[in-house]
Amino acid sequence: MTRRPAGQTYWIPNTDVFVMDETLVVRVELAGMRQEDLEIAVEGNLLLIKGQRPDGCRGAGCRFLVMEINYGPFECVLEIPPEYNLKESRAAYTNGFLQIDIPKLAPPPTKKIQVQISDLK
């Protein structure tokens, strides 16, 4: 997982994290982004989502009266609870929303163990 250089500014996108059935859902609002400008990485139990939203509307004579949309690089790091399986994550990007579904880990199979009974001496 790469880290941003010191002094580099970035923005954090609006993010929802919720549980639906046995799946942890991470939904990130990224309007104006292209799928190829996004990167998703996993390190341990951390989920890193990063990318860059291009600022294609600002020309030489542009003066903003209101500026609420963030442009440039962004980064979002989420710590995922250990009961979810990041290795089986699935991501989709539709209509400006990135959604990552992280399934719950399957419980370990219970194995019946036979205990031998012996005479006490």
Backbone as ProteinMPNN parsed JSONL, in Angstrom:
{"seq_chain_A": "MTRRPAGQTYWIPNTDVFVMDETLVVRVELAGMRQEDLEIAVEGNLLLIKGQRPDGCRGAGCRFLVMEINYGPFECVLEIPPEYNLKESRAAYTNGFLQIDIPKLAPPPTKKIQVQISDLK", "coords_chain_A": {"N_chain_A": [[0.859, -1.163, 0.0], [0.739, 2.072, -0.978], [1.758, 5.206, 0.296], [0.797, 8.63, 0.552], [2.934, 11.316, -0.43], [4.594, 13.487, 1.939], [3.07, 16.573, 2.674], [1.477, 16.645, 0.408], [-1.708, 17.473, -0.735], [-5.013, 16.176, -0.298], [-8.331, 14.906, -0.758], [-11.202, 13.574, 0.998], [-13.588, 11.292, 0.083], [-17.243, 11.196, 0.366], [-18.526, 8.588, 2.278], [-20.302, 5.591, 2.885], [-20.753, 2.965, 5.184], [-22.084, -0.13, 5.783], [-24.011, -2.952, 7.012], [-25.464, -5.604, 5.305], [-27.458, -8.296, 5.271], [-25.245, -10.909, 5.326], [-23.078, -9.432, 4.588], [-20.632, -6.897, 4.456], [-20.946, -3.659, 3.38], [-19.399, -1.194, 1.49], [-19.831, 1.971, 0.36], [-18.972, 4.471, -1.84], [-19.047, 7.835, -2.747], [-18.344, 9.09, -5.83], [-18.644, 10.981, -7.971], [-18.192, 11.966, -11.362], [-15.86, 10.629, -11.787], [-13.705, 8.331, -13.508], [-13.691, 4.833, -14.016], [-11.157, 3.738, -14.481], [-9.532, 5.513, -13.16], [-9.503, 4.848, -10.534], [-8.298, 3.118, -7.645], [-8.119, 0.209, -5.753], [-6.994, -1.316, -2.86], [-5.763, -3.84, -0.601], [-4.503, -4.296, 2.608], [-3.617, -6.292, 5.094], [-6.093, -5.855, 7.458], [-6.969, -3.52, 6.368], [-8.648, -1.43, 4.075], [-7.931, 0.276, 1.231], [-8.846, 2.963, -0.707], [-8.295, 4.826, -3.479], [-7.587, 7.557, -5.729], [-7.93, 9.902, -8.437], [-9.682, 12.831, -9.139], [-10.205, 14.495, -12.053], [-9.742, 17.957, -12.8], [-11.285, 19.38, -15.033], [-12.654, 21.66, -15.761], [-11.678, 24.133, -15.202], [-10.52, 26.978, -16.521], [-8.199, 29.485, -17.807], [-9.459, 31.985, -17.389], [-11.266, 31.498, -15.399], [-13.219, 32.108, -12.545], [-14.214, 31.199, -9.472], [-17.37, 31.408, -7.881], [-18.689, 29.909, -6.036], [-17.312, 27.022, -4.643], [-17.603, 23.793, -4.169], [-17.084, 21.244, -4.919], [-14.701, 18.749, -4.778], [-11.488, 18.352, -6.22], [-8.719, 16.649, -7.742], [-6.253, 14.487, -6.112], [-7.52, 11.793, -4.078], [-8.064, 9.952, -1.033], [-9.029, 7.19, 0.868], [-9.084, 5.355, 3.736], [-10.061, 2.46, 5.28], [-10.682, 0.604, 8.199], [-11.366, -2.709, 8.385], [-13.566, -4.879, 10.065], [-12.401, -7.902, 11.675], [-13.994, -10.157, 11.167], [-14.767, -10.197, 8.545], [-14.153, -11.048, 5.114], [-11.765, -9.832, 3.322], [-10.337, -10.782, 1.134], [-12.178, -11.904, -0.543], [-13.613, -9.835, -1.611], [-15.807, -7.853, -3.666], [-16.091, -5.454, -6.223], [-17.893, -2.723, -7.69], [-18.579, -0.131, -10.02], [-20.854, 2.293, -10.556], [-22.83, 4.804, -11.964], [-21.483, 6.95, -10.652], [-21.006, 5.964, -8.115], [-18.988, 3.961, -6.125], [-19.093, 0.688, -5.141], [-18.264, -1.66, -2.727], [-18.447, -4.931, -1.848], [-18.1, -6.953, 0.913], [-17.811, -10.124, 1.982], [-18.903, -11.976, 4.893], [-16.69, -13.896, 6.888], [-16.641, -17.414, 6.564], [-17.767, -19.524, 9.142], [-15.451, -21.52, 10.992], [-15.313, -25.004, 10.239], [-17.002, -27.23, 12.365], [-15.553, -29.821, 14.026], [-16.126, -33.017, 15.031], [-14.813, -34.486, 17.844], [-13.734, -37.431, 19.203], [-13.516, -38.424, 22.516], [-11.517, -40.461, 24.383], [-12.299, -42.811, 26.884], [-10.967, -43.891, 29.865], [-10.027, -46.213, 32.472], [-9.779, -45.035, 35.806], [-6.949, -44.989, 37.835]], "CA_chain_A": [[0.0, 0.0, 0.0], [1.569, 3.267, -1.047], [1.3, 6.351, 1.078], [0.996, 9.893, -0.143], [4.103, 12.064, 0.038], [4.336, 14.546, 2.916], [2.745, 17.872, 2.101], [0.525, 16.542, -0.701], [-3.085, 17.61, -0.274], [-5.957, 15.235, -0.851], [-9.664, 15.026, -0.192], [-11.792, 12.303, 1.405], [-14.951, 11.241, -0.454], [-18.331, 10.76, 1.231], [-18.511, 7.125, 2.317], [-21.223, 4.871, 3.767], [-20.377, 1.58, 5.484], [-23.227, -0.744, 6.457], [-24.127, -4.402, 6.894], [-26.698, -6.073, 4.683], [-27.399, -9.75, 5.375], [-23.94, -11.349, 5.852], [-22.094, -8.7, 3.792], [-20.285, -5.52, 4.795], [-21.002, -2.88, 2.145], [-18.743, 0.109, 1.501], [-20.296, 2.727, -0.8], [-18.216, 5.723, -1.9], [-19.577, 8.763, -3.744], [-17.223, 9.552, -6.65], [-19.194, 11.54, -9.213], [-17.236, 12.553, -12.284], [-14.647, 9.808, -11.88], [-13.709, 7.201, -14.435], [-13.298, 3.604, -13.335], [-9.713, 3.54, -14.614], [-8.839, 6.444, -12.273], [-9.675, 4.362, -9.167], [-7.452, 2.011, -7.215], [-8.537, -0.411, -4.498], [-5.949, -2.224, -2.377], [-5.987, -4.418, 0.715], [-3.304, -4.617, 3.384], [-4.115, -6.777, 6.382], [-7.529, -5.589, 7.546], [-7.219, -2.166, 5.867], [-9.106, -1.266, 2.703], [-7.496, 1.583, 0.728], [-9.487, 3.391, -1.946], [-7.692, 6.104, -3.851], [-7.683, 7.929, -7.13], [-7.813, 11.334, -8.702], [-10.766, 13.398, -9.945], [-9.614, 15.572, -12.849], [-10.384, 19.279, -12.794], [-11.274, 19.751, -16.442], [-13.515, 22.808, -16.062], [-11.046, 25.389, -14.796], [-9.696, 27.605, -17.537], [-7.402, 30.638, -17.362], [-10.311, 33.085, -16.936], [-12.293, 30.965, -14.498], [-13.245, 32.601, -11.166], [-15.313, 30.522, -8.775], [-18.203, 32.111, -6.91], [-18.86, 28.862, -5.025], [-16.586, 25.815, -5.03], [-17.864, 22.755, -3.185], [-16.667, 19.965, -5.47], [-13.264, 18.522, -4.606], [-10.763, 17.821, -7.375], [-7.361, 16.212, -7.427], [-6.137, 13.155, -5.523], [-8.253, 11.488, -2.865], [-7.656, 8.719, -0.368], [-9.93, 6.753, 1.923], [-8.573, 4.126, 4.345], [-11.052, 1.937, 6.212], [-10.308, -0.608, 8.923], [-12.462, -3.654, 8.241], [-13.583, -5.826, 11.193], [-11.75, -9.175, 11.322], [-14.918, -11.224, 10.771], [-15.086, -10.073, 7.116], [-13.122, -11.628, 4.259], [-11.353, -8.876, 2.291], [-9.834, -11.498, -0.042], [-13.326, -12.254, -1.397], [-14.347, -8.601, -1.921], [-16.22, -7.566, -5.041], [-16.314, -4.012, -6.394], [-18.587, -2.279, -8.9], [-18.67, 1.329, -10.106], [-22.025, 2.617, -11.363], [-23.472, 6.111, -11.76], [-20.754, 7.791, -9.708], [-20.851, 5.313, -6.821], [-18.183, 2.753, -6.03], [-19.594, -0.175, -4.072], [-17.429, -2.819, -2.436], [-19.142, -5.891, -0.994], [-17.125, -7.794, 1.611], [-18.586, -11.158, 2.672], [-18.485, -12.427, 6.218], [-15.919, -15.141, 6.869], [-17.386, -18.611, 6.92], [-17.278, -20.041, 10.422], [-14.657, -22.736, 10.804], [-16.151, -26.198, 10.4], [-16.868, -27.89, 13.658], [-15.137, -31.206, 13.846], [-16.436, -33.807, 16.211], [-13.644, -35.213, 18.345], [-14.086, -38.485, 20.144], [-12.639, -38.466, 23.669], [-11.4, -41.817, 24.902], [-12.546, -42.963, 28.309], [-10.145, -44.954, 30.428], [-10.218, -46.465, 33.907], [-8.935, -44.259, 36.71], [-6.152, -45.862, 38.706]], "C_chain_A": [[0.903, 1.221, 0.0], [0.945, 4.37, -0.208], [1.602, 7.623, 0.311], [2.215, 10.607, 0.421], [3.695, 13.156, 1.026], [4.064, 15.858, 2.194], [1.764, 17.826, 0.947], [-0.895, 16.626, -0.143], [-3.957, 16.572, -0.967], [-7.312, 15.474, -0.199], [-10.193, 13.632, 0.125], [-13.239, 12.279, 0.905], [-15.974, 10.822, 0.605], [-18.45, 9.24, 1.127], [-19.552, 6.614, 3.305], [-20.676, 3.468, 3.961], [-21.536, 0.988, 6.271], [-23.218, -2.247, 6.218], [-25.486, -4.722, 6.301], [-26.584, -7.59, 4.571], [-26.047, -10.13, 6.002], [-22.793, -10.615, 5.151], [-21.889, -7.3, 4.347], [-20.214, -4.76, 3.474], [-20.331, -1.533, 2.379], [-19.182, 0.814, 0.227], [-19.661, 4.113, -0.752], [-18.766, 6.569, -3.042], [-18.414, 9.381, -4.519], [-17.709, 10.075, -8.0], [-18.093, 12.167, -10.058], [-15.954, 11.771, -12.449], [-14.826, 8.756, -12.969], [-13.183, 5.988, -13.68], [-11.789, 3.401, -13.375], [-8.892, 4.495, -13.747], [-8.931, 6.029, -10.806], [-8.73, 3.209, -8.882], [-7.961, 1.52, -5.865], [-7.453, -1.399, -4.101], [-6.318, -2.698, -0.976], [-4.631, -4.694, 1.355], [-3.753, -5.008, 4.778], [-5.618, -6.589, 6.433], [-7.871, -4.158, 7.119], [-7.63, -2.209, 4.404], [-8.734, 0.155, 2.28], [-8.178, 1.836, -0.607], [-8.865, 4.737, -2.288], [-7.832, 6.33, -5.343], [-7.508, 9.417, -7.282], [-8.969, 11.776, -9.579], [-10.172, 14.576, -10.713], [-10.437, 16.85, -12.754], [-10.328, 19.813, -14.22], [-12.061, 21.001, -16.77], [-12.844, 24.151, -15.785], [-10.126, 25.904, -15.901], [-8.97, 28.813, -16.964], [-8.277, 31.758, -16.801], [-11.381, 32.67, -15.951], [-12.13, 31.552, -13.098], [-14.45, 31.98, -10.484], [-16.061, 31.487, -7.87], [-18.512, 31.183, -5.734], [-18.093, 27.653, -5.533], [-16.756, 24.787, -3.918], [-17.432, 21.377, -3.658], [-15.153, 19.861, -5.339], [-12.671, 17.889, -5.853], [-9.373, 17.413, -6.914], [-7.368, 14.852, -6.765], [-7.014, 13.002, -4.282], [-7.747, 10.167, -2.302], [-8.63, 8.439, 0.764], [-9.393, 5.422, 2.451], [-9.573, 3.697, 5.412], [-10.518, 0.675, 6.888], [-11.53, -1.522, 8.936], [-12.419, -4.636, 9.42], [-13.064, -7.202, 10.77], [-12.703, -10.282, 10.888], [-15.348, -11.151, 9.3], [-13.88, -10.455, 6.268], [-12.77, -10.67, 3.109], [-10.855, -9.558, 1.02], [-10.945, -11.859, -1.014], [-14.17, -11.03, -1.763], [-14.684, -8.502, -3.401], [-16.537, -6.075, -5.135], [-17.03, -3.747, -7.704], [-18.675, -0.757, -8.852], [-19.791, 1.674, -11.077], [-22.567, 3.987, -10.975], [-22.802, 6.96, -10.682], [-20.589, 7.212, -8.32], [-20.008, 4.063, -6.964], [-18.748, 1.944, -4.876], [-18.701, -1.393, -3.957], [-18.2, -3.687, -1.455], [-18.106, -6.842, -0.418], [-17.906, -8.849, 2.398], [-18.018, -11.488, 4.05], [-17.706, -13.722, 6.059], [-16.828, -16.308, 7.238], [-16.864, -19.111, 8.26], [-16.486, -21.315, 10.188], [-15.535, -23.964, 11.022], [-15.917, -26.825, 11.776], [-16.601, -29.364, 13.405], [-15.397, -31.946, 15.151], [-15.201, -34.623, 16.585], [-14.127, -36.217, 19.388], [-13.057, -38.507, 21.271], [-12.683, -39.886, 24.224], [-11.617, -41.821, 26.418], [-11.702, -44.133, 28.809], [-10.477, -45.117, 31.903], [-9.287, -45.568, 34.708], [-8.186, -45.214, 37.611], [-5.738, -45.161, 39.946]], "O_chain_A": [[1.74, 1.379, 0.889], [-0.274, 4.428, -0.043], [2.546, 7.682, -0.477], [2.496, 10.514, 1.616], [2.585, 13.683, 0.955], [4.743, 16.205, 1.228], [1.259, 18.87, 0.537], [-1.236, 15.928, 0.812], [-3.667, 16.146, -2.085], [-7.407, 16.176, 0.808], [-9.703, 12.635, -0.406], [-14.03, 13.151, 1.264], [-15.632, 10.186, 1.602], [-18.471, 8.68, 0.031], [-19.676, 7.129, 4.417], [-20.189, 2.851, 3.014], [-21.931, 1.53, 7.303], [-22.515, -2.749, 5.341], [-26.514, -4.194, 6.725], [-25.719, -8.105, 3.862], [-25.751, -9.698, 7.115], [-21.667, -11.111, 5.119], [-22.851, -6.603, 4.671], [-19.503, -5.169, 2.556], [-20.647, -0.823, 3.334], [-18.937, 0.315, -0.872], [-19.79, 4.836, 0.237], [-18.932, 6.086, -4.162], [-17.597, 10.104, -3.949], [-17.226, 9.647, -9.048], [-17.182, 12.812, -9.538], [-15.053, 12.198, -13.172], [-15.941, 8.353, -13.299], [-12.326, 6.115, -12.805], [-11.204, 2.938, -12.396], [-7.682, 4.312, -13.608], [-8.489, 6.768, -9.926], [-8.404, 2.422, -9.771], [-8.203, 2.31, -4.953], [-7.038, -2.227, -4.912], [-7.08, -2.046, -0.262], [-3.732, -5.252, 0.726], [-4.213, -4.169, 5.553], [-6.343, -7.09, 5.573], [-8.934, -3.643, 7.465], [-7.039, -2.929, 3.599], [-9.173, 1.125, 2.899], [-8.094, 1.019, -1.524], [-8.904, 5.672, -1.489], [-8.151, 5.419, -6.108], [-7.009, 10.104, -6.39], [-9.221, 11.187, -10.63], [-9.693, 15.538, -10.112], [-11.663, 16.817, -12.642], [-9.444, 20.595, -14.571], [-12.14, 21.384, -17.937], [-13.404, 25.198, -16.11], [-9.076, 25.32, -16.17], [-9.107, 29.127, -15.782], [-7.885, 32.417, -15.838], [-12.315, 33.43, -15.699], [-11.042, 31.505, -12.525], [-15.588, 32.219, -10.888], [-15.446, 32.292, -7.17], [-18.586, 31.621, -4.586], [-18.199, 27.291, -6.705], [-16.135, 24.893, -2.861], [-17.417, 20.433, -2.868], [-14.418, 20.765, -5.736], [-13.272, 17.006, -6.464], [-8.921, 17.79, -5.833], [-8.363, 14.131, -6.837], [-7.224, 13.956, -3.533], [-7.097, 9.38, -2.99], [-9.005, 9.337, 1.519], [-9.263, 4.464, 1.69], [-9.893, 4.458, 6.325], [-9.97, -0.21, 6.229], [-12.593, -1.151, 9.436], [-11.356, -5.166, 9.742], [-13.27, -7.617, 9.63], [-12.259, -11.263, 10.291], [-16.185, -11.936, 8.856], [-12.735, -10.216, 6.651], [-13.404, -10.699, 2.054], [-10.94, -8.978, -0.062], [-10.68, -12.096, -2.192], [-15.319, -11.175, -2.179], [-13.955, -8.994, -4.263], [-17.169, -5.507, -4.245], [-16.816, -4.44, -8.698], [-18.827, -0.167, -7.783], [-19.7, 1.388, -12.271], [-22.739, 4.285, -9.793], [-23.482, 7.613, -9.891], [-20.083, 7.892, -7.427], [-20.274, 3.211, -7.812], [-18.872, 2.449, -3.76], [-18.413, -2.071, -4.944], [-18.564, -3.24, -0.367], [-17.333, -7.458, -1.152], [-18.587, -8.518, 3.369], [-16.832, -11.303, 4.324], [-18.021, -14.546, 5.2], [-17.678, -16.193, 8.121], [-15.655, -19.123, 8.491], [-16.807, -22.1, 9.295], [-16.404, -23.961, 11.894], [-14.79, -26.925, 12.261], [-17.324, -30.043, 12.676], [-14.941, -31.544, 16.221], [-14.63, -35.342, 15.765], [-14.84, -35.868, 20.329], [-11.856, -38.597, 21.012], [-13.752, -40.433, 24.495], [-11.158, -40.925, 27.125], [-11.729, -45.224, 28.239], [-11.126, -44.261, 32.504], [-8.134, -45.367, 34.327], [-8.776, -46.176, 38.103], [-5.062, -45.748, 40.791]]}, "name": "protein", "num_of_chains": 1, "seq": "MTRRPAGQTYWIPNTDVFVMDETLVVRVELAGMRQEDLEIAVEGNLLLIKGQRPDGCRGAGCRFLVMEINYGPFECVLEIPPEYNLKESRAAYTNGFLQIDIPKLAPPPTKKIQVQISDLK"}
